[in-house]
Structures are given as structure tokens and as C-alpha cells.
C-alpha atoms as one frame of an Amber mdcrd trajectory, in Angstrom:
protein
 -27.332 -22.044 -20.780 -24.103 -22.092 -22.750 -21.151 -22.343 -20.176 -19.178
 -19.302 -19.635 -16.149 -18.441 -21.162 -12.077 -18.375 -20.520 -12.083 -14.349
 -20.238 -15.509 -14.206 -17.853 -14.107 -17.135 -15.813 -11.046 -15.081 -15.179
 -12.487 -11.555 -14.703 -14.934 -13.619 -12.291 -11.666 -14.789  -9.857  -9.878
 -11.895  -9.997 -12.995 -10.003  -8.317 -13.193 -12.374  -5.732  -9.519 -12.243
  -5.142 -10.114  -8.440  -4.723 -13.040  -8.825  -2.709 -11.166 -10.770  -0.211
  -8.571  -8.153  -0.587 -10.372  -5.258   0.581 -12.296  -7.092   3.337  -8.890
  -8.047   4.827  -8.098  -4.819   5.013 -11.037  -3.345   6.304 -11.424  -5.956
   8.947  -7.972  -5.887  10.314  -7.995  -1.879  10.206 -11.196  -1.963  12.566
 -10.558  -4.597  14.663  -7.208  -5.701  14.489  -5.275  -9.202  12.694  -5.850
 -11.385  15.802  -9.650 -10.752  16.092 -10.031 -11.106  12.279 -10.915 -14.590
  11.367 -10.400 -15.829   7.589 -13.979 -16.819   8.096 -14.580 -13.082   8.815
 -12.981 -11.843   5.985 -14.859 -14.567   3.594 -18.091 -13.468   5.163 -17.127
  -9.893   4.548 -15.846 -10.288   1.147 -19.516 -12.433   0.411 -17.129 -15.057
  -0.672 -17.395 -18.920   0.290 -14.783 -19.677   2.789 -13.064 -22.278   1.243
 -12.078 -19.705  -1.823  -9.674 -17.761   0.604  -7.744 -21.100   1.081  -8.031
 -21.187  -3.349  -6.259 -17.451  -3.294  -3.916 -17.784  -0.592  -1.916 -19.947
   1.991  -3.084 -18.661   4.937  -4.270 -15.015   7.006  -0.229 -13.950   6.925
  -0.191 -14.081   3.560  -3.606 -12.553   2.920  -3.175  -9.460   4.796   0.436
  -8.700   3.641  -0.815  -9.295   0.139  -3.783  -6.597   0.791  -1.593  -4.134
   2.487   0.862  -4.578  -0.557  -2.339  -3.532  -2.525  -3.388  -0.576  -0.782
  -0.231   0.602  -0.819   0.209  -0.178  -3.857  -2.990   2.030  -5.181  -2.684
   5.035  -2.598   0.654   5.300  -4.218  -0.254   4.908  -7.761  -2.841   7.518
  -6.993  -0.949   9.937  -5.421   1.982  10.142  -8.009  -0.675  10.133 -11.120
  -3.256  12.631  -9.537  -3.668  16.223 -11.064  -2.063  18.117 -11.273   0.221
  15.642 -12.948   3.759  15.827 -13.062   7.152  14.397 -14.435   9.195  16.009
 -11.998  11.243  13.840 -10.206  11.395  15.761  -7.150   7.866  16.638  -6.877
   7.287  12.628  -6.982   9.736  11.670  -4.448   7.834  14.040  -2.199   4.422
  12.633  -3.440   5.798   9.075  -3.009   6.650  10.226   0.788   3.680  11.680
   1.435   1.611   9.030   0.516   3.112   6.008   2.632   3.324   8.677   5.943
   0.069   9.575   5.532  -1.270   5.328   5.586   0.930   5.797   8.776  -0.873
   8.437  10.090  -4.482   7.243   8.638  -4.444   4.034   9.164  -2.434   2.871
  12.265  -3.762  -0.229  13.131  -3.940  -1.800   9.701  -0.236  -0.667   9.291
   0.868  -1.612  12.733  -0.376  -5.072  12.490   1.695  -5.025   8.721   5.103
  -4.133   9.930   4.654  -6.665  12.626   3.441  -9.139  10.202   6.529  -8.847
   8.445   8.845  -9.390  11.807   6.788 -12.990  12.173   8.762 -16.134  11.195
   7.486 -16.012   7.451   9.047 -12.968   6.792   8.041 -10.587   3.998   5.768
 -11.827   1.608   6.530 -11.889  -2.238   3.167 -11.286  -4.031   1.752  -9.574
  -7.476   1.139  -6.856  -4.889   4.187  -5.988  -3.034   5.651  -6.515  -6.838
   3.483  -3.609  -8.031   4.050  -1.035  -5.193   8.673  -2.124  -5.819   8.067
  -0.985  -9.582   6.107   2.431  -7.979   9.178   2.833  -5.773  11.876   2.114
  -7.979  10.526   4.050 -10.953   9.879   7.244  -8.168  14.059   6.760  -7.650
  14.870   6.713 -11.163  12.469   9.734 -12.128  14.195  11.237  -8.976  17.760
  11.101 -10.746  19.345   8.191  -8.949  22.527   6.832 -10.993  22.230   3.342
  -9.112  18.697   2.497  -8.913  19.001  -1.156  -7.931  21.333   0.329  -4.453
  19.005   3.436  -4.148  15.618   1.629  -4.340  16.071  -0.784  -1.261  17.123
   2.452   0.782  13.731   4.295  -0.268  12.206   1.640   1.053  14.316   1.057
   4.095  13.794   4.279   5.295   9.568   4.550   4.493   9.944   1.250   6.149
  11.455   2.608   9.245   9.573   5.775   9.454   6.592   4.320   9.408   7.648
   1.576  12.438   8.901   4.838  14.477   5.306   6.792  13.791   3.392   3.894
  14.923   5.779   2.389  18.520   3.087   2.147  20.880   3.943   4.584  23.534
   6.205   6.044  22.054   5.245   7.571  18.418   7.607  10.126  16.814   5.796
  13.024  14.907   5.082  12.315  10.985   6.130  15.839   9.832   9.364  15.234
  12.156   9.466  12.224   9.623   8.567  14.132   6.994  11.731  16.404   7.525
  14.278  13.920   8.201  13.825  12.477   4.469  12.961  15.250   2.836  16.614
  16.925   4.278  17.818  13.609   2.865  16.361  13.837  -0.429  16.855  17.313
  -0.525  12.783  18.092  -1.081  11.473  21.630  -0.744   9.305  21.492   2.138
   6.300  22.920  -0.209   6.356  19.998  -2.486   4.295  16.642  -2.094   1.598
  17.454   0.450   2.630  19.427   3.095   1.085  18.550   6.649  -1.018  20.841
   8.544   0.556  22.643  11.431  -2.121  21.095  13.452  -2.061  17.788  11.893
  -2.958  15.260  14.868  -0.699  12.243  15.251  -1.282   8.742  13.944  -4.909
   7.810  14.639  -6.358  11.711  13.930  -6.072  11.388  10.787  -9.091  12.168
   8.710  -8.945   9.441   6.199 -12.425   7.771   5.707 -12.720   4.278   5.981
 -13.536   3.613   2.130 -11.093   1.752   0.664 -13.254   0.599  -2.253 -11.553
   2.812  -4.736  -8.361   0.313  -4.410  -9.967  -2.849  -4.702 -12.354  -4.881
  -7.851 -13.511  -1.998  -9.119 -12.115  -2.319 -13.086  -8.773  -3.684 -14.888
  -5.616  -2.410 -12.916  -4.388   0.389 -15.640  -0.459   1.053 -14.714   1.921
  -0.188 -17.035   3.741  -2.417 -14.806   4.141  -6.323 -14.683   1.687  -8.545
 -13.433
């Protein structure tokens, strides 16, 4: 058997890397990050444990790194679903929608990510969270912003901080009340994006499956941003 080559060797890794992706964030969605072992999420993945140490320095990393990714991907897919669009406005809204409604979807998974990022290593720089800054900062330009480099950490200040004050144990605040507060800000027609249902439950109603293989190994990443 001839041995295989450069190009099969690599599409091989980056599969597993995925793999291990998506079973992080499966795992920690349904039980949580402190009940999810790496030895979990290499059993999950069908991966051999000592491959997740190969990828990644440890769990932090890992499940910041697959957040990032289906971030990353819900946002790609929202601002590049039909009907498609070039309006800047329009993908603000879309851009919104889509990181309120992982709030709203999937709580625990993004719970256990904004707390991640409170720990003592901080916010993790990865291909990942790389991808879903070029998704933000290209939804400011489109959106007209004359200082993209000042407007872009905002954006992301504020998703940032609406999603922390949907998910405070105890005491949640509404996502559409969300919604409002930066649409007002962005001045967004309330019609654009994806507007919620009157009757929308709060964070942990939401009807989002638990299929998140869509996002993860499933063909060559297609956007035209850097690796």
C-alpha cells in the first residue's frame, strides 16, 4: 500500500480537529463544561484521546475554540442565507439576530463560554474566534461605519454583553428587550433580521435542535476570509 499523501494527510487532521470540535460542543451544551471530560469529548468525537492534547492545550481552549466555530458558522449562515442581501442594514440585523438567538437556543453551551472567558486565561485567540472578528467587522463596514477598527470592538462589546444579561441565572433580561436596545442603537427597522415571536419563550425555549453537524467536518470552509 503506497503511503498516503501531503493533501489526504491534511484533509485527514483537519476532520479530526472538527470532530473534536463539534463533540465539545455538543457535550458541554448537554451536560455542562465541568461534567465534560476531554476523555468524553475524544470518545464522542471517535478520536484517540491523546489527539485532543495534538489539537489543543487543554479543555479551556477547546471549548472556546468550538464556540468560536459555531458562532462562527451560525453567523456565516445567517448573513449568506436566501434571500441574500448586500444591504448593510438588513445584515447588521441578521448579524444580531443570529448571536441572540445562540443566547436564547443554546444557554448552557453559551453560559459556560462567557464564563470561560472571565477564567484566568482570558479570551482565547484561535483560527475560530479569527473567522467569526472578520464576520463582525465586515457586517460594520457593509453597515456604513467610517471607523471600522473603533466600531467593530463595540459590535462586539455590546453582543457580548447582551448575551451575559440574557443568560444571569436568576435574573435573565428578555432577548427581544435586547433585541430593541441595539436595534434603537443601530437604528434597525424592527422588521428586518428575524423578528422574534411575540410568544417567543426565554433562553432555554428555544426550539433549536440539537444538530450542530452542519457547522462542523462536513467539506472545505468556503468564506473568503483568512485562515
Amino acid at each position: 500500500m503506497s503511503p498516503r499523501s501531503a493533501s489526504v494527510n491534511e484533509e485527514l487532521r483537519r476532520r479530526s480537529r472538527e470532530r473534536l470540535l463539534q463533540a465539545a460542543v455538543e457535550l458541554v451544551g448537554e451536560h455542562g463544561y465541568d461534567a465534560t471530560t476531554l476523555g468524553d469529548i475524544a470518545d464522542r468525537a471517535g478520536s484517540a484521546r491523546g489527539l485532543v492534547s495534538y489539537y489543543f492545550p487543554g479543555k479551556r481552549q477547546l471549548v472556546q475554540s468550538a464556540v468560536h466555530r459555531l458562532m462562527h458558522r451560525t453567523l456565516e449562515e445567517a448573513l449568506e442565507g436566501e434571500p441574500r442581501t448586500e444591504d448593510g442594514s438588513e445584515r447588521m440585523a441578521r448579524a444580531i439576530d443570529a448571536i441572540l438567538g445562540l443566547a436564547r437556543d443554546r444557554p448552557v453551551l453559551m453560559r459556560q463560554h462567557m464564563a470561560g472567558i472571565l477564567q484566568a486565561e482570558g479570551f482565547v485567540q484561535c483560527p475560530e474566534q479569527q473567522r467569526l472578528s472578520y464576520l463582525l467587522r465586515d457586517t460594520v463596514a457593509r453597515h456604513g461605519s467610517a471607523d471600522v477598527d473603533a466600531d467593530y470592538p463595540m459590535l462586539r462589546a455590546l453582543l457580548m454583553g447582551a448575551v451575559y444579561a440574557a443568560l444571569i441565572p436568576g435574573a435573565p433580561m428578555p432577548v427581544p428587550l435586547l433585541r430593541a436596545e441595539l436595534f434603537e442603537r443601530y437604528r434597525l427597522d424592527w422588521e428586518l433580521g428575524v423578528p422574534p415571536d411575540p410568544q417567543e419563550p426565554g433562553p432555554g425555549g428555544g426550539s433549536c435542535g440539537t444538530d450542530v453537524s452542519r457547522f462542523f467536518a462536513t467539506g472545505r470552509h468556503r468564506a473568503q476570509q483568512p485562515e
